[in-house]
Amino acid sequence: MPKKNAKYWLVKSEPESYSIDDLARDESTAWTGVRNYQARNFMRDEMQVGDPVLYYHSGGAEPGLVGLAKVSRAAYPDPTQFEKKSKYYDPKATHDEPRWVLVDLAFEKKFDAPLPLKELKQHEELEGMPLLQRGQRLSVQPVSAEHFKFIEKLAKAAAKR
DNA sequence: GCCAACGTTGGC
DNA sequence: GCCAACGTTGGC
């Protein structure tokens, strides 16, 4: 079980670039390439080791929640910002003043059945969840404890169907 | 500091 | 592939 003061999160990834199966295979990964200040600030200021993280697949035929990870290392500079050949290279970032940070995520579990976005939208218990807001594009976002617990229940119920 | 242009995300 | 939403950039 997460610590009492744990916060809950959600990260998005396109399964073609890095899926829950990739994370399961790697066991943990550095969450490189976040280039949005709001998302960065969540990682830098609020994500703590042990925090549970919902894993969301965006794009594709059926976007939805596919599993669970947890934060395994707190924020540190994203090395890709310094790599000229990386598509995440940022010429304005320096080692003295890095602009982008990341956290490490560790695989926790893959849901037996994914929870499609269109199903999530049908539960009024999840009303107000950032993921479900129109035009919402943040790739790292907070999840309330209530929403997180409800989603855990949904995942268990979906596995039994 | 405003705001138009542009680029990206992501559902459909 | 389309397009709405939104963030960033850059001219002024």
PDB file of C-alpha atoms (C1' of nucleotides) in Angstrom:
ATOM      1  CA  MET A   1       0.000   0.000   0.000  1.00  0.00           C
ATOM      2  CA  PRO A   2       1.165   3.547  -0.694  1.00  0.00           C
ATOM      3  CA  LYS A   3       2.304   5.807   2.089  1.00  0.00           C
ATOM      4  CA  LYS A   4      -0.362   7.883   3.769  1.00  0.00           C
ATOM      5  CA  ASN A   5       0.915  11.114   2.291  1.00  0.00           C
ATOM      6  CA  ALA A   6       1.341   9.633  -1.171  1.00  0.00           C
ATOM      7  CA  LYS A   7       0.012  11.532  -4.114  1.00  0.00           C
ATOM      8  CA  TYR A   8      -1.471   9.833  -7.094  1.00  0.00           C
ATOM      9  CA  TRP A   9      -0.514  10.446 -10.697  1.00  0.00           C
ATOM     10  CA  LEU A  10      -1.229   9.565 -14.245  1.00  0.00           C
ATOM     11  CA  VAL A  11       1.214   9.452 -17.131  1.00  0.00           C
ATOM     12  CA  LYS A  12       0.408   9.179 -20.793  1.00  0.00           C
ATOM     13  CA  SER A  13       2.395   7.368 -23.376  1.00  0.00           C
ATOM     14  CA  GLU A  14       1.831   6.328 -26.919  1.00  0.00           C
ATOM     15  CA  PRO A  15       2.075   2.546 -26.916  1.00  0.00           C
ATOM     16  CA  GLU A  16       4.018   2.653 -30.202  1.00  0.00           C
ATOM     17  CA  SER A  17       6.769   4.610 -28.532  1.00  0.00           C
ATOM     18  CA  TYR A  18       6.723   3.153 -25.019  1.00  0.00           C
ATOM     19  CA  SER A  19       3.962   0.847 -23.829  1.00  0.00           C
ATOM     20  CA  ILE A  20       3.136  -0.740 -20.496  1.00  0.00           C
ATOM     21  CA  ASP A  21       4.687  -3.918 -21.887  1.00  0.00           C
ATOM     22  CA  ASP A  22       7.931  -2.075 -22.527  1.00  0.00           C
ATOM     23  CA  LEU A  23       7.863  -0.887 -18.932  1.00  0.00           C
ATOM     24  CA  ALA A  24       7.140  -4.427 -17.692  1.00  0.00           C
ATOM     25  CA  ARG A  25      10.105  -5.698 -19.684  1.00  0.00           C
ATOM     26  CA  ASP A  26      12.443  -2.930 -18.459  1.00  0.00           C
ATOM     27  CA  GLU A  27      11.061  -3.026 -14.899  1.00  0.00           C
ATOM     28  CA  SER A  28      11.811   0.666 -14.591  1.00  0.00           C
ATOM     29  CA  THR A  29      12.573   3.564 -16.848  1.00  0.00           C
ATOM     30  CA  ALA A  30      13.613   7.206 -16.863  1.00  0.00           C
ATOM     31  CA  TRP A  31      10.592   9.198 -18.006  1.00  0.00           C
ATOM     32  CA  THR A  32      12.450  11.286 -20.574  1.00  0.00           C
ATOM     33  CA  GLY A  33      11.137  13.896 -22.919  1.00  0.00           C
ATOM     34  CA  VAL A  34       8.560  15.824 -20.919  1.00  0.00           C
ATOM     35  CA  ARG A  35       8.768  19.357 -22.343  1.00  0.00           C
ATOM     36  CA  ASN A  36       5.836  21.034 -20.706  1.00  0.00           C
ATOM     37  CA  TYR A  37       6.364  23.315 -17.733  1.00  0.00           C
ATOM     38  CA  GLN A  38       3.283  22.271 -15.821  1.00  0.00           C
ATOM     39  CA  ALA A  39       4.143  18.599 -16.158  1.00  0.00           C
ATOM     40  CA  ARG A  40       7.726  19.344 -15.220  1.00  0.00           C
ATOM     41  CA  ASN A  41       6.656  21.199 -12.111  1.00  0.00           C
ATOM     42  CA  PHE A  42       4.590  18.257 -10.935  1.00  0.00           C
ATOM     43  CA  MET A  43       7.602  16.010 -11.292  1.00  0.00           C
ATOM     44  CA  ARG A  44      10.021  18.486  -9.774  1.00  0.00           C
ATOM     45  CA  ASP A  45       7.915  19.675  -6.853  1.00  0.00           C
ATOM     46  CA  GLU A  46       5.469  16.989  -5.930  1.00  0.00           C
ATOM     47  CA  MET A  47       6.255  13.497  -7.116  1.00  0.00           C
ATOM     48  CA  GLN A  48       7.771  11.349  -4.402  1.00  0.00           C
ATOM     49  CA  VAL A  49       9.306   7.918  -4.396  1.00  0.00           C
ATOM     50  CA  GLY A  50       6.537   5.391  -3.891  1.00  0.00           C
ATOM     51  CA  ASP A  51       3.726   7.478  -5.343  1.00  0.00           C
ATOM     52  CA  PRO A  52       1.362   5.324  -7.428  1.00  0.00           C
ATOM     53  CA  VAL A  53       1.057   6.209 -11.098  1.00  0.00           C
ATOM     54  CA  LEU A  54      -1.694   5.187 -13.493  1.00  0.00           C
ATOM     55  CA  TYR A  55      -0.380   4.306 -16.926  1.00  0.00           C
ATOM     56  CA  TYR A  56      -2.378   5.583 -19.877  1.00  0.00           C
ATOM     57  CA  HIS A  57      -2.053   4.661 -23.524  1.00  0.00           C
ATOM     58  CA  SER A  58      -2.923   7.543 -25.814  1.00  0.00           C
ATOM     59  CA  GLY A  59      -3.571   7.377 -29.533  1.00  0.00           C
ATOM     60  CA  GLY A  60      -4.296   4.073 -31.199  1.00  0.00           C
ATOM     61  CA  ALA A  61      -7.633   2.387 -31.560  1.00  0.00           C
ATOM     62  CA  GLU A  62      -8.572   2.356 -27.923  1.00  0.00           C
ATOM     63  CA  PRO A  63      -7.014   4.909 -25.638  1.00  0.00           C
ATOM     64  CA  GLY A  64      -7.282   4.017 -21.967  1.00  0.00           C
ATOM     65  CA  LEU A  65      -5.685   3.068 -18.692  1.00  0.00           C
ATOM     66  CA  VAL A  66      -3.646  -0.091 -18.954  1.00  0.00           C
ATOM     67  CA  GLY A  67      -1.765  -0.527 -15.707  1.00  0.00           C
ATOM     68  CA  LEU A  68       0.023   0.798 -12.714  1.00  0.00           C
ATOM     69  CA  ALA A  69       3.517   2.031 -12.006  1.00  0.00           C
ATOM     70  CA  LYS A  70       5.156   3.843  -9.156  1.00  0.00           C
ATOM     71  CA  VAL A  71       7.717   6.563  -8.767  1.00  0.00           C
ATOM     72  CA  SER A  72      11.057   4.886  -8.095  1.00  0.00           C
ATOM     73  CA  ARG A  73      13.345   7.929  -8.163  1.00  0.00           C
ATOM     74  CA  ALA A  74      12.518  11.559  -7.452  1.00  0.00           C
ATOM     75  CA  ALA A  75      13.189  14.375  -9.899  1.00  0.00           C
ATOM     76  CA  TYR A  76      16.608  14.846 -11.496  1.00  0.00           C
ATOM     77  CA  PRO A  77      17.724  16.549 -14.722  1.00  0.00           C
ATOM     78  CA  ASP A  78      16.539  14.916 -17.927  1.00  0.00           C
ATOM     79  CA  PRO A  79      19.785  13.945 -19.719  1.00  0.00           C
ATOM     80  CA  THR A  80      18.181  14.166 -23.155  1.00  0.00           C
ATOM     81  CA  GLN A  81      18.017  17.969 -22.927  1.00  0.00           C
ATOM     82  CA  PHE A  82      21.828  18.033 -23.273  1.00  0.00           C
ATOM     83  CA  GLU A  83      22.079  15.560 -26.138  1.00  0.00           C
ATOM     84  CA  LYS A  84      22.400  17.403 -29.404  1.00  0.00           C
ATOM     85  CA  LYS A  85      21.177  14.439 -31.369  1.00  0.00           C
ATOM     86  CA  SER A  86      18.124  13.846 -29.252  1.00  0.00           C
ATOM     87  CA  LYS A  87      14.799  15.122 -30.420  1.00  0.00           C
ATOM     88  CA  TYR A  88      14.424  16.371 -26.868  1.00  0.00           C
ATOM     89  CA  TYR A  89      17.573  18.484 -27.081  1.00  0.00           C
ATOM     90  CA  ASP A  90      17.120  21.967 -25.654  1.00  0.00           C
ATOM     91  CA  PRO A  91      19.844  24.450 -26.630  1.00  0.00           C
ATOM     92  CA  LYS A  92      18.871  26.736 -23.767  1.00  0.00           C
ATOM     93  CA  ALA A  93      19.453  24.133 -21.093  1.00  0.00           C
ATOM     94  CA  THR A  94      22.825  23.944 -19.379  1.00  0.00           C
ATOM     95  CA  HIS A  95      24.238  21.552 -16.814  1.00  0.00           C
ATOM     96  CA  ASP A  96      24.379  24.397 -14.333  1.00  0.00           C
ATOM     97  CA  GLU A  97      20.828  25.380 -15.043  1.00  0.00           C
ATOM     98  CA  PRO A  98      18.945  22.420 -16.411  1.00  0.00           C
ATOM     99  CA  ARG A  99      15.514  23.280 -17.654  1.00  0.00           C
ATOM    100  CA  TRP A 100      13.884  19.861 -17.674  1.00  0.00           C
ATOM    101  CA  VAL A 101      13.664  17.149 -15.079  1.00  0.00           C
ATOM    102  CA  LEU A 102      12.269  13.670 -14.979  1.00  0.00           C
ATOM    103  CA  VAL A 103      11.487  10.904 -12.523  1.00  0.00           C
ATOM    104  CA  ASP A 104      12.046   7.183 -12.785  1.00  0.00           C
ATOM    105  CA  LEU A 105       8.999   4.950 -12.969  1.00  0.00           C
ATOM    106  CA  ALA A 106       8.928   1.303 -11.954  1.00  0.00           C
ATOM    107  CA  PHE A 107       6.515  -1.256 -13.324  1.00  0.00           C
ATOM    108  CA  GLU A 108       3.869  -2.329 -10.858  1.00  0.00           C
ATOM    109  CA  LYS A 109       1.221  -4.210 -12.777  1.00  0.00           C
ATOM    110  CA  LYS A 110      -0.646  -4.433 -15.997  1.00  0.00           C
ATOM    111  CA  PHE A 111      -4.416  -4.478 -15.721  1.00  0.00           C
ATOM    112  CA  ASP A 112      -5.971  -7.797 -16.759  1.00  0.00           C
ATOM    113  CA  ALA A 113      -8.252  -5.745 -18.947  1.00  0.00           C
ATOM    114  CA  PRO A 114      -7.665  -2.149 -20.007  1.00  0.00           C
ATOM    115  CA  LEU A 115     -10.068   0.584 -18.968  1.00  0.00           C
ATOM    116  CA  PRO A 116     -10.975   2.435 -22.146  1.00  0.00           C
ATOM    117  CA  LEU A 117     -11.320   6.189 -22.040  1.00  0.00           C
ATOM    118  CA  LYS A 118     -14.878   6.017 -23.277  1.00  0.00           C
ATOM    119  CA  GLU A 119     -15.811   3.793 -20.324  1.00  0.00           C
ATOM    120  CA  LEU A 120     -14.125   6.075 -17.825  1.00  0.00           C
ATOM    121  CA  LYS A 121     -16.201   8.941 -19.149  1.00  0.00           C
ATOM    122  CA  GLN A 122     -19.383   7.104 -18.252  1.00  0.00           C
ATOM    123  CA  HIS A 123     -18.698   7.013 -14.513  1.00  0.00           C
ATOM    124  CA  GLU A 124     -19.955  10.043 -12.716  1.00  0.00           C
ATOM    125  CA  GLU A 125     -17.618   9.152  -9.837  1.00  0.00           C
ATOM    126  CA  LEU A 126     -14.776  10.284 -12.095  1.00  0.00           C
ATOM    127  CA  GLU A 127     -16.293  13.627 -12.897  1.00  0.00           C
ATOM    128  CA  GLY A 128     -13.697  16.390 -12.790  1.00  0.00           C
ATOM    129  CA  MET A 129     -10.786  14.061 -13.403  1.00  0.00           C
ATOM    130  CA  PRO A 130      -8.248  16.032 -15.460  1.00  0.00           C
ATOM    131  CA  LEU A 131      -7.813  13.210 -17.960  1.00  0.00           C
ATOM    132  CA  LEU A 132     -11.456  13.477 -18.945  1.00  0.00           C
ATOM    133  CA  GLN A 133     -11.476  17.223 -19.471  1.00  0.00           C
ATOM    134  CA  ARG A 134     -11.874  18.421 -22.986  1.00  0.00           C
ATOM    135  CA  GLY A 135      -8.687  19.505 -24.686  1.00  0.00           C
ATOM    136  CA  GLN A 136      -6.594  18.223 -21.823  1.00  0.00           C
ATOM    137  CA  ARG A 137      -3.088  17.409 -23.008  1.00  0.00           C
ATOM    138  CA  LEU A 138      -0.862  17.175 -19.959  1.00  0.00           C
ATOM    139  CA  SER A 139       1.267  14.047 -20.112  1.00  0.00           C
ATOM    140  CA  VAL A 140       1.888  14.025 -16.357  1.00  0.00           C
ATOM    141  CA  GLN A 141      -1.063  14.896 -14.212  1.00  0.00           C
ATOM    142  CA  PRO A 142      -2.345  14.465 -10.656  1.00  0.00           C
ATOM    143  CA  VAL A 143      -5.153  12.094  -9.740  1.00  0.00           C
ATOM    144  CA  SER A 144      -7.214  12.518  -6.591  1.00  0.00           C
ATOM    145  CA  ALA A 145      -7.186   9.708  -4.021  1.00  0.00           C
ATOM    146  CA  GLU A 146     -10.910   9.209  -4.580  1.00  0.00           C
ATOM    147  CA  HIS A 147     -10.544   8.869  -8.317  1.00  0.00           C
ATOM    148  CA  PHE A 148      -7.564   6.602  -7.921  1.00  0.00           C
ATOM    149  CA  LYS A 149      -9.394   4.247  -5.591  1.00  0.00           C
ATOM    150  CA  PHE A 150     -12.433   4.139  -7.810  1.00  0.00           C
ATOM    151  CA  ILE A 151     -10.245   3.261 -10.789  1.00  0.00           C
ATOM    152  CA  GLU A 152      -8.616   0.450  -8.827  1.00  0.00           C
ATOM    153  CA  LYS A 153     -12.097  -0.951  -8.210  1.00  0.00           C
ATOM    154  CA  LEU A 154     -12.966  -0.636 -11.882  1.00  0.00           C
ATOM    155  CA  ALA A 155      -9.800  -2.470 -12.830  1.00  0.00           C
ATOM    156  CA  LYS A 156     -10.649  -5.355 -10.503  1.00  0.00           C
ATOM    157  CA  ALA A 157     -14.200  -5.537 -11.789  1.00  0.00           C
ATOM    158  CA  ALA A 158     -13.037  -5.417 -15.396  1.00  0.00           C
ATOM    159  CA  ALA A 159     -10.683  -8.335 -14.779  1.00  0.00           C
ATOM    160  CA  LYS A 160     -13.603 -10.523 -13.730  1.00  0.00           C
ATOM    161  CA  ARG A 161     -15.704  -9.898 -16.787  1.00  0.00           C
TER     162      ARG A 161
ATOM    163  C1'  DG B   1       3.144  42.962 -22.896  1.00  0.00           C
ATOM    164  C1'  DC B   2       0.000  41.812 -26.718  1.00  0.00           C
ATOM    165  C1'  DC B   3      -1.372  38.654 -30.002  1.00  0.00           C
ATOM    166  C1'  DA B   4      -1.060  36.204 -34.462  1.00  0.00           C
ATOM    167  C1'  DA B   5       1.207  32.363 -36.288  1.00  0.00           C
ATOM    168  C1'  DC B   6       2.743  28.087 -35.691  1.00  0.00           C
ATOM    169  C1'  DG B   7       3.508  23.429 -33.721  1.00  0.00           C
ATOM    170  C1'  DT B   8       1.909  19.583 -30.990  1.00  0.00           C
ATOM    171  C1'  DT B   9      -1.304  16.576 -28.726  1.00  0.00           C
ATOM    172  C1'  DG B  10      -4.680  13.367 -29.011  1.00  0.00           C
ATOM    173  C1'  DG B  11      -9.612  11.941 -29.711  1.00  0.00           C
ATOM    174  C1'  DC B  12     -12.360  10.667 -33.287  1.00  0.00           C
TER     175       DC B  12
ATOM    176  C1'  DG C   1      -6.504  12.380 -41.940  1.00  0.00           C
ATOM    177  C1'  DC C   2      -9.124  15.997 -39.634  1.00  0.00           C
ATOM    178  C1'  DC C   3      -9.541  19.316 -36.358  1.00  0.00           C
ATOM    179  C1'  DA C   4     -10.136  21.395 -31.640  1.00  0.00           C
ATOM    180  C1'  DA C   5      -7.510  22.796 -27.854  1.00  0.00           C
ATOM    181  C1'  DC C   6      -3.715  24.582 -26.081  1.00  0.00           C
ATOM    182  C1'  DG C   7       1.336  25.967 -25.412  1.00  0.00           C
ATOM    183  C1'  DT C   8       5.155  28.474 -27.320  1.00  0.00           C
ATOM    184  C1'  DT C   9       7.442  31.746 -30.196  1.00  0.00           C
ATOM    185  C1'  DG C  10       8.538  36.008 -32.021  1.00  0.00           C
ATOM    186  C1'  DG C  11       7.403  40.525 -34.226  1.00  0.00           C
ATOM    187  C1'  DC C  12       5.945  44.763 -32.884  1.00  0.00           C
TER     188       DC C  12
END
